[in-house]
Short mmCIF file of C-alpha atoms and ligand atoms in Angstrom, two decimals:
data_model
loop_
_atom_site.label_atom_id
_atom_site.label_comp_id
_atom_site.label_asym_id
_atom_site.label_seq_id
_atom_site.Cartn_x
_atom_site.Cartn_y
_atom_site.Cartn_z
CA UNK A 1 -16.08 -57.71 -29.92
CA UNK A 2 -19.78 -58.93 -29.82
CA UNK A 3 -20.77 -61.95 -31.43
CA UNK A 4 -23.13 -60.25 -34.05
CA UNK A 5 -19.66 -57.89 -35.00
CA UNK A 6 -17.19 -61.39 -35.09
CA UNK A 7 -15.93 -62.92 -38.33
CA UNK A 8 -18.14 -66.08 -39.69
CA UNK A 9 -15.05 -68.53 -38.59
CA UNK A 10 -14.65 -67.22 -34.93
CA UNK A 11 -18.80 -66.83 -34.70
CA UNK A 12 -18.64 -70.55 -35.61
CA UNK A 13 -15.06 -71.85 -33.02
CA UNK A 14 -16.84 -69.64 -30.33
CA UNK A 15 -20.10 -71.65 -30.26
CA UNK A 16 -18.60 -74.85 -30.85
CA UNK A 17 -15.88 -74.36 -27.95
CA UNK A 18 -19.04 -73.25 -25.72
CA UNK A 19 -20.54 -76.39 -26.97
CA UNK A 20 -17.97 -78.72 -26.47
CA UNK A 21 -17.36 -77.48 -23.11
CA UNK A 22 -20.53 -78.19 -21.79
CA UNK A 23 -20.80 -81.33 -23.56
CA UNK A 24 -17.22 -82.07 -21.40
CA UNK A 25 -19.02 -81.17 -18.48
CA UNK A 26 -21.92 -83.37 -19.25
CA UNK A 27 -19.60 -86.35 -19.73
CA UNK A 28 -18.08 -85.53 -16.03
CA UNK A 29 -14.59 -84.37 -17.27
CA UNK A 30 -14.14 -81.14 -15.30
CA UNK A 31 -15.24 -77.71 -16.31
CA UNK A 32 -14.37 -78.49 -20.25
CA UNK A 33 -12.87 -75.51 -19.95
CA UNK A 34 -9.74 -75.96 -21.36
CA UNK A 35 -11.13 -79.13 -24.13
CA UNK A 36 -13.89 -75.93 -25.63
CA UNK A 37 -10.94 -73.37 -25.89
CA UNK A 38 -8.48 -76.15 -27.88
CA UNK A 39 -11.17 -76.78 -30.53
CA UNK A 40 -12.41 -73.25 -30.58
CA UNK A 41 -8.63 -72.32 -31.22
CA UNK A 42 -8.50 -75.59 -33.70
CA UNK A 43 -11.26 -73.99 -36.09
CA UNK A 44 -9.95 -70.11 -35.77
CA UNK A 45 -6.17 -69.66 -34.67
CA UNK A 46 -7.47 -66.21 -33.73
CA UNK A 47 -10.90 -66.76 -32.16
CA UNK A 48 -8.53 -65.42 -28.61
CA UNK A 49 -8.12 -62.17 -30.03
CA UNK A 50 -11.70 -62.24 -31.73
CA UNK A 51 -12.94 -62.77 -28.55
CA UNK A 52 -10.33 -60.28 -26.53
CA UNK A 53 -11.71 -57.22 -29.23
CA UNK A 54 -13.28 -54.73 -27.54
CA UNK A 55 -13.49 -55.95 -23.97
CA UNK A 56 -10.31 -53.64 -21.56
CA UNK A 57 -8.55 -56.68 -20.05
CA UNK A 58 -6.53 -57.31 -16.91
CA UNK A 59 -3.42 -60.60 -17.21
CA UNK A 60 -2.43 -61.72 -14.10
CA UNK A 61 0.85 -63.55 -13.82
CA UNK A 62 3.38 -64.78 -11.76
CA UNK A 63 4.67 -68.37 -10.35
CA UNK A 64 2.45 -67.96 -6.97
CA UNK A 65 -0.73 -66.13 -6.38
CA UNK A 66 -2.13 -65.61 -9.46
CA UNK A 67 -5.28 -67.92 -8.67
CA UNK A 68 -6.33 -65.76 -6.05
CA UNK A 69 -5.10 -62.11 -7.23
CA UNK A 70 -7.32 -63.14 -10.39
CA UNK A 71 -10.42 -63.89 -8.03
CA UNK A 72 -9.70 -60.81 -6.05
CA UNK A 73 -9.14 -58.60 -8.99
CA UNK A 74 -12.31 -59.85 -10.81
CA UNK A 75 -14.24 -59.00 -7.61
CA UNK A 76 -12.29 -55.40 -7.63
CA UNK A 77 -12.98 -54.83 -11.32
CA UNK A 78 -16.74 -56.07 -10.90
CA UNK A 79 -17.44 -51.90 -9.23
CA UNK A 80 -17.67 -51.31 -12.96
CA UNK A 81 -19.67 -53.88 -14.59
CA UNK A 82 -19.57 -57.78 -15.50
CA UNK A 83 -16.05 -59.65 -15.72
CA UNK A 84 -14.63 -62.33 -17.67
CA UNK A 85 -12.27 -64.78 -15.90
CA UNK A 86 -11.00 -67.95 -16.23
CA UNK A 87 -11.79 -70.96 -13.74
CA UNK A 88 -8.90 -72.73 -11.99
CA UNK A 89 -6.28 -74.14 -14.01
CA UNK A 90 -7.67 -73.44 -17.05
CA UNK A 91 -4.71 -70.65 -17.59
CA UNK A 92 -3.35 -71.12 -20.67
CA UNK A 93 -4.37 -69.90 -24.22
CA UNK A 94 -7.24 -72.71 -24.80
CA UNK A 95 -8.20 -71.78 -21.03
CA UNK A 96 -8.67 -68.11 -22.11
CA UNK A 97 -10.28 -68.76 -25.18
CA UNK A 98 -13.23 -70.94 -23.62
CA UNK A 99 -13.65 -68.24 -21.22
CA UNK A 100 -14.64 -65.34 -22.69
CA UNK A 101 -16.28 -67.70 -25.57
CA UNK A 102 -18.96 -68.75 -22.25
CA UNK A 103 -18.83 -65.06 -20.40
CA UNK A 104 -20.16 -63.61 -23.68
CA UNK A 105 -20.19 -60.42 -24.25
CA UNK A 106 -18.51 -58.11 -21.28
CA UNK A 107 -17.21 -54.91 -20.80
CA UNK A 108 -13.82 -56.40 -18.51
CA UNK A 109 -11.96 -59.76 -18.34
CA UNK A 110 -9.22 -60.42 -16.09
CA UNK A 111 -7.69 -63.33 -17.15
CA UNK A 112 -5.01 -66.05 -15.03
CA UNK A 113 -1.70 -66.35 -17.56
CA UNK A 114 0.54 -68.94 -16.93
CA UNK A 115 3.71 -67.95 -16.96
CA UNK A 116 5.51 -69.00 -19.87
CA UNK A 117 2.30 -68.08 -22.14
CA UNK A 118 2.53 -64.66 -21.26
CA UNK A 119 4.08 -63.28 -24.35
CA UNK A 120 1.53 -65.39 -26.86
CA UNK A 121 -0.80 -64.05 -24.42
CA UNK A 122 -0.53 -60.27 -24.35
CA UNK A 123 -0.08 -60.55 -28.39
CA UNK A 124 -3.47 -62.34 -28.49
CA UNK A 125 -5.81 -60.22 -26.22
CA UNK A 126 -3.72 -56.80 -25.83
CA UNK A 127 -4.58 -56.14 -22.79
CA UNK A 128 -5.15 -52.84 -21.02
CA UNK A 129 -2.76 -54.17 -18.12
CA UNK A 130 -0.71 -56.60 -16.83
CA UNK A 131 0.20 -57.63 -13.77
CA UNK A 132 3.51 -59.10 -12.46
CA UNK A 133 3.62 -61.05 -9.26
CA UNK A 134 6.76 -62.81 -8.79
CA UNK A 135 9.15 -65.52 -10.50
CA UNK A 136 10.57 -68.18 -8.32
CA UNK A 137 11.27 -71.78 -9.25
CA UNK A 138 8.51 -74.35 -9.26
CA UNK A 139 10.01 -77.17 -8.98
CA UNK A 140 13.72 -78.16 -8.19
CA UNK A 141 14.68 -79.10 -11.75
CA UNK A 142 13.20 -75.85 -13.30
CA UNK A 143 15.20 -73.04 -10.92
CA UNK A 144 17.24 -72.16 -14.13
CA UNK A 145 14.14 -71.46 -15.76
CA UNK A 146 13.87 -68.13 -13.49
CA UNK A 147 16.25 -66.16 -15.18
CA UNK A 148 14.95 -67.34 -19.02
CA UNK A 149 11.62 -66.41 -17.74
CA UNK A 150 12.11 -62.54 -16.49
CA UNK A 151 14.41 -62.58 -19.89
CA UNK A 152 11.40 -63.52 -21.83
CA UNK A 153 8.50 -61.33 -20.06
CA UNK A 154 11.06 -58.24 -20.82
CA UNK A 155 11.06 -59.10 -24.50
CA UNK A 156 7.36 -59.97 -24.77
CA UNK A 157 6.96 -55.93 -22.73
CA UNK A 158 9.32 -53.98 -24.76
CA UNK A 159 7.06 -55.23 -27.89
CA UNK A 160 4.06 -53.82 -25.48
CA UNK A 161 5.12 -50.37 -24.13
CA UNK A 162 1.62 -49.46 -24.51
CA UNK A 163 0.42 -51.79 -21.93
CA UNK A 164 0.47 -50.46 -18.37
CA UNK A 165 2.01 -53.10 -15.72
CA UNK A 166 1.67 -53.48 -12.27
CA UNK A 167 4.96 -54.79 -10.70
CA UNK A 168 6.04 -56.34 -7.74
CA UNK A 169 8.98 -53.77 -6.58
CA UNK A 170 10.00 -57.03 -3.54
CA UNK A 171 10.89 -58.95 -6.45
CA UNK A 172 14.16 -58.45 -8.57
CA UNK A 173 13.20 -60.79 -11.50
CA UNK A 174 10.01 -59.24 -11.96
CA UNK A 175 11.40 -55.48 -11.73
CA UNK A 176 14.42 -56.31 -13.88
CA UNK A 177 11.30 -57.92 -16.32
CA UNK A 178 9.12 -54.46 -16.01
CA UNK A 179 12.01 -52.15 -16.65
CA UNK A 180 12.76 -51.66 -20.13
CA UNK A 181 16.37 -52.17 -21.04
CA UNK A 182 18.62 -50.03 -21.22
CA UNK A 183 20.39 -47.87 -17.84
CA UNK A 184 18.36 -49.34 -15.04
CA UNK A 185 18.59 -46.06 -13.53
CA UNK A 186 17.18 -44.25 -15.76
CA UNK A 187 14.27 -47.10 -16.38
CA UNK A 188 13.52 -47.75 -12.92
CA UNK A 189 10.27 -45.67 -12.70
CA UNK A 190 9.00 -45.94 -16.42
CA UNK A 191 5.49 -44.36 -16.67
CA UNK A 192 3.60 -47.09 -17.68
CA UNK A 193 5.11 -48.92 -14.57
CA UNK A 194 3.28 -49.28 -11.55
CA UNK A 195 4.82 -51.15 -8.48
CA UNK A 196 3.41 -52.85 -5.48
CA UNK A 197 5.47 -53.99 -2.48
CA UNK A 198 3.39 -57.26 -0.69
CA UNK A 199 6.35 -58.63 0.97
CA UNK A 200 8.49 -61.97 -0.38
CA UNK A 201 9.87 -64.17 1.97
CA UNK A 202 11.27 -66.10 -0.83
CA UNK A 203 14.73 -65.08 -1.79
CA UNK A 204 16.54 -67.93 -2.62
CA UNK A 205 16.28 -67.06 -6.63
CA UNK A 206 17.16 -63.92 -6.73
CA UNK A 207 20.48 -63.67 -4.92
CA UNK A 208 22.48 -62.33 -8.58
CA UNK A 209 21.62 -59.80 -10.80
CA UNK A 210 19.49 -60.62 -13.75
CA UNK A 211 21.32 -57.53 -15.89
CA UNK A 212 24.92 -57.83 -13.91
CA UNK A 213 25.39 -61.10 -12.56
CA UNK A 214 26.44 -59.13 -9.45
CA UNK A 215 25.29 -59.84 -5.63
CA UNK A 216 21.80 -58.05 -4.75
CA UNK A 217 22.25 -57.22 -1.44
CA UNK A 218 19.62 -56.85 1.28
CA UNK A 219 18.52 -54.39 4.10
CA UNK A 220 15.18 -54.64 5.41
CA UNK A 221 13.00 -53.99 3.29
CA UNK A 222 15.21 -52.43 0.21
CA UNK A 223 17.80 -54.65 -1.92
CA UNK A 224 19.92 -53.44 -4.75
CA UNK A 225 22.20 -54.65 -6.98
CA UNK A 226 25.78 -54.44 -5.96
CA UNK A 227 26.95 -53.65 -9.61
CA UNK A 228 24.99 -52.08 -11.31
CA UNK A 229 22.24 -49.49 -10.73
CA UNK A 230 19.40 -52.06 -10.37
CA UNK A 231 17.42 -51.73 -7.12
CA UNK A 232 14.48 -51.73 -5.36
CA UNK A 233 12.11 -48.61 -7.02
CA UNK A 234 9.59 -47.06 -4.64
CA UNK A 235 6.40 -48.76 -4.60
CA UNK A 236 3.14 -46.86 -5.00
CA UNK A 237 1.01 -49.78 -3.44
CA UNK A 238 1.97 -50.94 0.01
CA UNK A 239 0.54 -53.34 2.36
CA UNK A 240 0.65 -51.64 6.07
CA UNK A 241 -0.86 -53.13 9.11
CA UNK A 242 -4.33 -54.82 8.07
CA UNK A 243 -4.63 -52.62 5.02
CA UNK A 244 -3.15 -51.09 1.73
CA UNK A 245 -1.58 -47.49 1.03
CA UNK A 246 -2.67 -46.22 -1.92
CA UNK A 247 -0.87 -43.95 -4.12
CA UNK A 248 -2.00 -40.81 -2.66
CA UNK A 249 -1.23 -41.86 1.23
CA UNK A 250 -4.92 -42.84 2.28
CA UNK A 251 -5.12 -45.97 4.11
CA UNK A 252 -7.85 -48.56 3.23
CA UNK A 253 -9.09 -51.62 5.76
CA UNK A 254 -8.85 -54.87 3.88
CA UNK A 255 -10.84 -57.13 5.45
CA UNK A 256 -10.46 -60.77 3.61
CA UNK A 257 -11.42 -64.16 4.11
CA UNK A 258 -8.59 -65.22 3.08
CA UNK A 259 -5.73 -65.84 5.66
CA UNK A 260 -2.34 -64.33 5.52
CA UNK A 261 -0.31 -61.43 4.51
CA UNK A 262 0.32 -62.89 1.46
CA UNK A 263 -3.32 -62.66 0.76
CA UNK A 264 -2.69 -58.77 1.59
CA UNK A 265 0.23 -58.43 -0.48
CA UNK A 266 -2.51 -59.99 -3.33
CA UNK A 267 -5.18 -57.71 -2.34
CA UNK A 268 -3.19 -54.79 -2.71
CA UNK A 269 -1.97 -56.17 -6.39
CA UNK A 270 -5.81 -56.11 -7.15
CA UNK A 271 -6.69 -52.72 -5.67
CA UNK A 272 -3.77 -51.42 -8.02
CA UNK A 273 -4.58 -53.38 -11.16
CA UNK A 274 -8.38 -52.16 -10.62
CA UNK A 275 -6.64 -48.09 -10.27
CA UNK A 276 -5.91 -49.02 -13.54
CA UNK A 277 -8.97 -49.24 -14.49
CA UNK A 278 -10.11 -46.22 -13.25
CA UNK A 279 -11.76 -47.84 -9.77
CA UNK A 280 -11.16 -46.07 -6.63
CA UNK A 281 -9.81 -48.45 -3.59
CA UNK A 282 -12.68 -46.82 -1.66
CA UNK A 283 -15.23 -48.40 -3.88
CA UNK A 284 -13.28 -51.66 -4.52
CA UNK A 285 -12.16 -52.77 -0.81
CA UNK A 286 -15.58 -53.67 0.38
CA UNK A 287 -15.62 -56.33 -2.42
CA UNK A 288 -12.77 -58.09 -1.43
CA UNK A 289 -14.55 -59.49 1.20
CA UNK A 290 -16.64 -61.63 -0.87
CA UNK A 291 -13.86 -63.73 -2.28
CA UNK A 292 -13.86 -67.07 0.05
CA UNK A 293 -12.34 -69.99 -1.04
CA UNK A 294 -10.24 -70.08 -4.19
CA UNK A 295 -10.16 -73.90 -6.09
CA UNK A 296 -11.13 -75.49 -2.63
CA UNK A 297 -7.55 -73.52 -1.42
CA UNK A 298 -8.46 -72.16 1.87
CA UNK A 299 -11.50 -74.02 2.33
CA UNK A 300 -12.65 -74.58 5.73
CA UNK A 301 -14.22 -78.02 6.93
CA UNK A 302 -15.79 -79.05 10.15
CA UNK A 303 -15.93 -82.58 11.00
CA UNK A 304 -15.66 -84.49 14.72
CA UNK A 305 -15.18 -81.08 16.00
CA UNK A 306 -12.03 -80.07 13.96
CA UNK A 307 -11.94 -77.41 12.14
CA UNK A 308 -10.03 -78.04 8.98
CA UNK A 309 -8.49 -75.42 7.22
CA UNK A 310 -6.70 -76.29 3.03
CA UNK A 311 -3.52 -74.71 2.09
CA UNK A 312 -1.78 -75.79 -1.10
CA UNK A 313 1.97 -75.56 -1.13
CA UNK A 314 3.27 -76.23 -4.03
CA UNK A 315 6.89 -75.13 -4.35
CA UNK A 316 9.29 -73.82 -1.62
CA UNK A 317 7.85 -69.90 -2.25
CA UNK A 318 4.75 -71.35 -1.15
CA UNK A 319 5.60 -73.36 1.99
CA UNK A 320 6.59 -70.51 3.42
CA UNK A 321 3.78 -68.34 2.91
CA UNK A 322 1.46 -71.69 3.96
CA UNK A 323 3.75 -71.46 6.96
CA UNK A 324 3.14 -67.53 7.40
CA UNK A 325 -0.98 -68.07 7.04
CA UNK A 326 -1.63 -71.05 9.18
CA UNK A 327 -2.83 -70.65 13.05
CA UNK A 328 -0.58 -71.79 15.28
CA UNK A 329 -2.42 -75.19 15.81
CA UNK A 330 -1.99 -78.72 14.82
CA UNK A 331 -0.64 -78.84 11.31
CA UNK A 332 -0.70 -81.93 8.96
CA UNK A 333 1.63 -82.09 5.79
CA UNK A 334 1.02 -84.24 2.83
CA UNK A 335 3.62 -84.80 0.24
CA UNK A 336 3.44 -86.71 -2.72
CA UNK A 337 5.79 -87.01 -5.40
CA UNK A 338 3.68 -87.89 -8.86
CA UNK A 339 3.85 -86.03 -12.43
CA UNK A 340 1.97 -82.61 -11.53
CA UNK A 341 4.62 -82.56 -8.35
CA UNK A 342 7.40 -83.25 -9.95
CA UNK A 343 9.35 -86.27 -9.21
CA UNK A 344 12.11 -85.17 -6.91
CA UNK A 345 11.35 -84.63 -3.32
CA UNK A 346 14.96 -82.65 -2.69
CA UNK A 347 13.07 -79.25 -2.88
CA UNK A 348 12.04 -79.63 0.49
CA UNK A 349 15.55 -78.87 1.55
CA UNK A 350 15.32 -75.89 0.05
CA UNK A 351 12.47 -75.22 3.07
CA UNK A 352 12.88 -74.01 6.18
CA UNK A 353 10.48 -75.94 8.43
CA UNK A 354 11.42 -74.24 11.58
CA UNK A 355 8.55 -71.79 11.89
CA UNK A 356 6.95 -75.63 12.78
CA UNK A 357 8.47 -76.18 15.98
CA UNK A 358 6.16 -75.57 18.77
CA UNK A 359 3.37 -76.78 16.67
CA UNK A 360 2.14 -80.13 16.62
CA UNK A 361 3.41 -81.52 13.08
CA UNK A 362 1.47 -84.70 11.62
CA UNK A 363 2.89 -85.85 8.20
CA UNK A 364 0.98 -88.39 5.84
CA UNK A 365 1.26 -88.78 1.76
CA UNK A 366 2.89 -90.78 -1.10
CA UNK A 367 6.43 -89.20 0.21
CA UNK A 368 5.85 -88.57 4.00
CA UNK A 369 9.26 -90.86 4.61
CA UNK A 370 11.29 -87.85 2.57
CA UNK A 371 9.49 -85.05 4.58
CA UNK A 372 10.01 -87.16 8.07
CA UNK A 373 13.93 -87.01 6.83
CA UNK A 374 13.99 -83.26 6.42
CA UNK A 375 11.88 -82.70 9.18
CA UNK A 376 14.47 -84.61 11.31
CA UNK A 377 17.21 -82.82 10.13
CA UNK A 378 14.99 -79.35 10.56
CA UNK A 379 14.71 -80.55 14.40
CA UNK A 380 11.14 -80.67 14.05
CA UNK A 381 9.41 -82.76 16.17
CA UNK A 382 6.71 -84.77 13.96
CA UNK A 383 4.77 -88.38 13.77
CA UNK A 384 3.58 -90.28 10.98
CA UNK A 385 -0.22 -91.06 10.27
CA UNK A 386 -1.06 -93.14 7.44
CA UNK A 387 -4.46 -91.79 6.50
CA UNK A 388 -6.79 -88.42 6.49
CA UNK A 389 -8.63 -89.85 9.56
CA UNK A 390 -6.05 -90.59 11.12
CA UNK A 391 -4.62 -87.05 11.59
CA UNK A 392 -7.78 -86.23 12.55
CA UNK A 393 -8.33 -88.75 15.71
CA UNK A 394 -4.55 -87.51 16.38
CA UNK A 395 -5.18 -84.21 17.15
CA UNK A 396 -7.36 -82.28 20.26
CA UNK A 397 -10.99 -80.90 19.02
CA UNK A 398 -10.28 -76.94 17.13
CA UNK A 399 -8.24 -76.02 14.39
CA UNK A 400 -6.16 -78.31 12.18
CA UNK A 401 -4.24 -77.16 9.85
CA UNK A 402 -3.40 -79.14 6.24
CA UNK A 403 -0.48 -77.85 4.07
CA UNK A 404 0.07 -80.24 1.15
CA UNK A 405 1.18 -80.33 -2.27
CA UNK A 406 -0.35 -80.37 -5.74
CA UNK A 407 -1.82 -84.18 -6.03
CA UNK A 408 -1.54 -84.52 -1.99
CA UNK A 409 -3.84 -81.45 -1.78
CA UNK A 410 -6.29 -83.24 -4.28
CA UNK A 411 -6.56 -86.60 -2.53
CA UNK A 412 -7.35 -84.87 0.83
CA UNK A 413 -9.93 -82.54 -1.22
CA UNK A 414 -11.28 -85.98 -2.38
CA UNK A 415 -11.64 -87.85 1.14
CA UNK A 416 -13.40 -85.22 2.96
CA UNK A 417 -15.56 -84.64 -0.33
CA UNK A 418 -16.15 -88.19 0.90
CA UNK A 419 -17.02 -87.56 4.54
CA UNK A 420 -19.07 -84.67 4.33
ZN1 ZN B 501 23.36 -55.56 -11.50
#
């Protein structure tokens, strides 16, 4: 909806949340992204789907990835015209709403959704299409919250069926989520279903049926549920080599800046959601490229002839794909343990640090004591630095790799901010 075509209450939250977010800014407290959006919402409870009227809109969701698929999606989208998104973080309702308040009027948004606002989140902006990465626990005291959360995506699509969505096929939870309920096999290809295969290395959390409680058993590539007809549906999207199949069979080069094959698998999640759209691949892959750093995630830093290369990790799902996209180099790890981490260090026995060994490991951070302990037990050779600087003097001139978690990945951000 344009502004001239709003009601006289969202017309008024809009330009107060735009106001208030750059007077946030002004003050030096972030983006005021999410403080605009939470008094724009406080003045019209619906000034999201005010502002979500008329523009065809793109959710991305999922526990990891969905920073990046967003960027890369937005950048895919853009072939057609100008795109709403949201900045980092900023991915919940308030996050939305000061979004497309500041974008203004545009044709496309493709909007970050955190997980468990997904349902209030599709009812707000009906969206054109939504797309489902993966569901794996965050944080060791939340794993039962995998299962609740596939349970309540389902419910939130079966009130949706108009809504395409693009699916992760790798990922039980999230194609038990997509398929409406009912005889999986008669649901397992639903038309408004599209599914992408990017790989998961992750499959600690989905080891029992969501709809059976049965063992999903693995081959390869292909799982299925031993009892019932649940299994892995044939995806239309496919990562191959250092490209993506599209639905028809034609292979397109991806060329990213982004390292990894998880960065792939997300590539090929916003080549599909942009299909949906009605953008070719051909016109969309060239774009990719342009997408460099995500939220300082991937950034690259040169200092005393180091290269230094950010990669958050922020549950076990993402250590190993930070494993699986850093260079075989020098690696430091930074753990802390404070509020947006979650308390309890015992998820990192829930890692496998072996694809370390070889490498030479550095650790540093609130908690490096807990990470020497599993790294020990992991038979990973490692040695403890107590600062940035440190790890750098420690380490021979070319790459070094940092993996570190939420606040550890901050505080590193924040010291070479420092030194550069
Ligand atoms: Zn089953």
């Amino acid at each position: 909806m344009t502004d001239a075509k709003m009601p006289l209450r969202a017309k008024v939250a809009s330009s107060v949340s735009r106001t208030a977010a750059a007077l946030s800014r002004a003050a030096g407290r972030g983006d005021g992204s999410v403080i605009g959006g939470w008094i724009g919402l406080k003045i019209d409870p619906d000034l999201l789907a005010h502002l979500s009227a008329g523009r065809a809109i793109a959710l991305v969701s999922g526990t990891n990835g969905k920073t990046t698929t967003t960027r890369l999606t937005s950048a895919a989208v853009g072939v057609l015209g100008r795109v709403a998104t949201n900045s980092f973080g900023a991915n919940m309702p308030s996050g939305h709403t000061s979004a497309l308040a500041k974008a203004g009027s545009t044709p496309y948004a493709v909007l970050e959704v955190d997980e468990h606002y997904l349902a209030q989140v599709l009812e707000a902006t009906e969206p054109h299409v939504v797309a489902l990465l993966n569901l794996s626990r965050d944080q060791l005291d939340r794993a039962k919250e995998v299962a609740m959360m596939a349970q309540l995506w389902r419910a939130a699509l079966v009130r949706h069926t108009n809504v395409r969505v693009v699916a992760n096929a790798d990922d039980p939870m999230v194609v038990w989520a997509a398929t409406p309920p009912g005889d999986p096999a008669r649901g397992i290809n639903p038309p408004h279903v599209t599914w992408f295969s990017a790989g998961q290395r992750w499959h600690d959390d989905s080891w029992v049926c969501p709809e059976c409680g049965s063992t999903i058993q693995r081959s390869g590539d292909q799982w299925w549920c031993t009892g019932c007809a649940l299994r892995r549906p044939e995806p239309q999207w496919v990562v191959e080599d250092e490209g993506v199949l599209d639905p028809t069979g034609a292979w397109h080069k991806v060329s990213l800046q982004l390292p990894g094959k998880v960065n792939l698998g997300n590539a090929a999640t916003a080549l599909a959601v942009a299909a949906e759209f009605g953008v070719r691949p051909v016109d969309a892959v060239s774009r990719l490229g342009i997408v460099t750093s995500v939220a300082g995630r991937y950034a690259q830093v040169d200092k005393d002839g180091r290269n230094i290369r950010l990669l958050l990790a922020k549950n076990p799902a993402s250590w190993l794909e930070a494993f699986d996209m850093a260079d075989n180099a020098p690696t430091l790890l930074s753990i802390n343990a404070r509020d947006p981490d979650g308390l309890d260090t015992s998820w990192l026995f829930d890692v496998d640090f072996a694809p370390l060994r070889g490498r030479q490991v550095l650790i540093t951070g609130d908690r490096a004591y807990d990470l020497a302990v599993r790294l020990d037990v992991n038979d990973v050779p490692f040695q403890h630095v107590r600062t940035f600087d440190d790890a750098i003097r420690s380490v021979p001139p070319g790459r070094l790799e940092v993996i570190a978690n939420y606040t550890a990945f901050q505080d590193i951000r924040a010291e070479l901010d420092r030194v550069i």
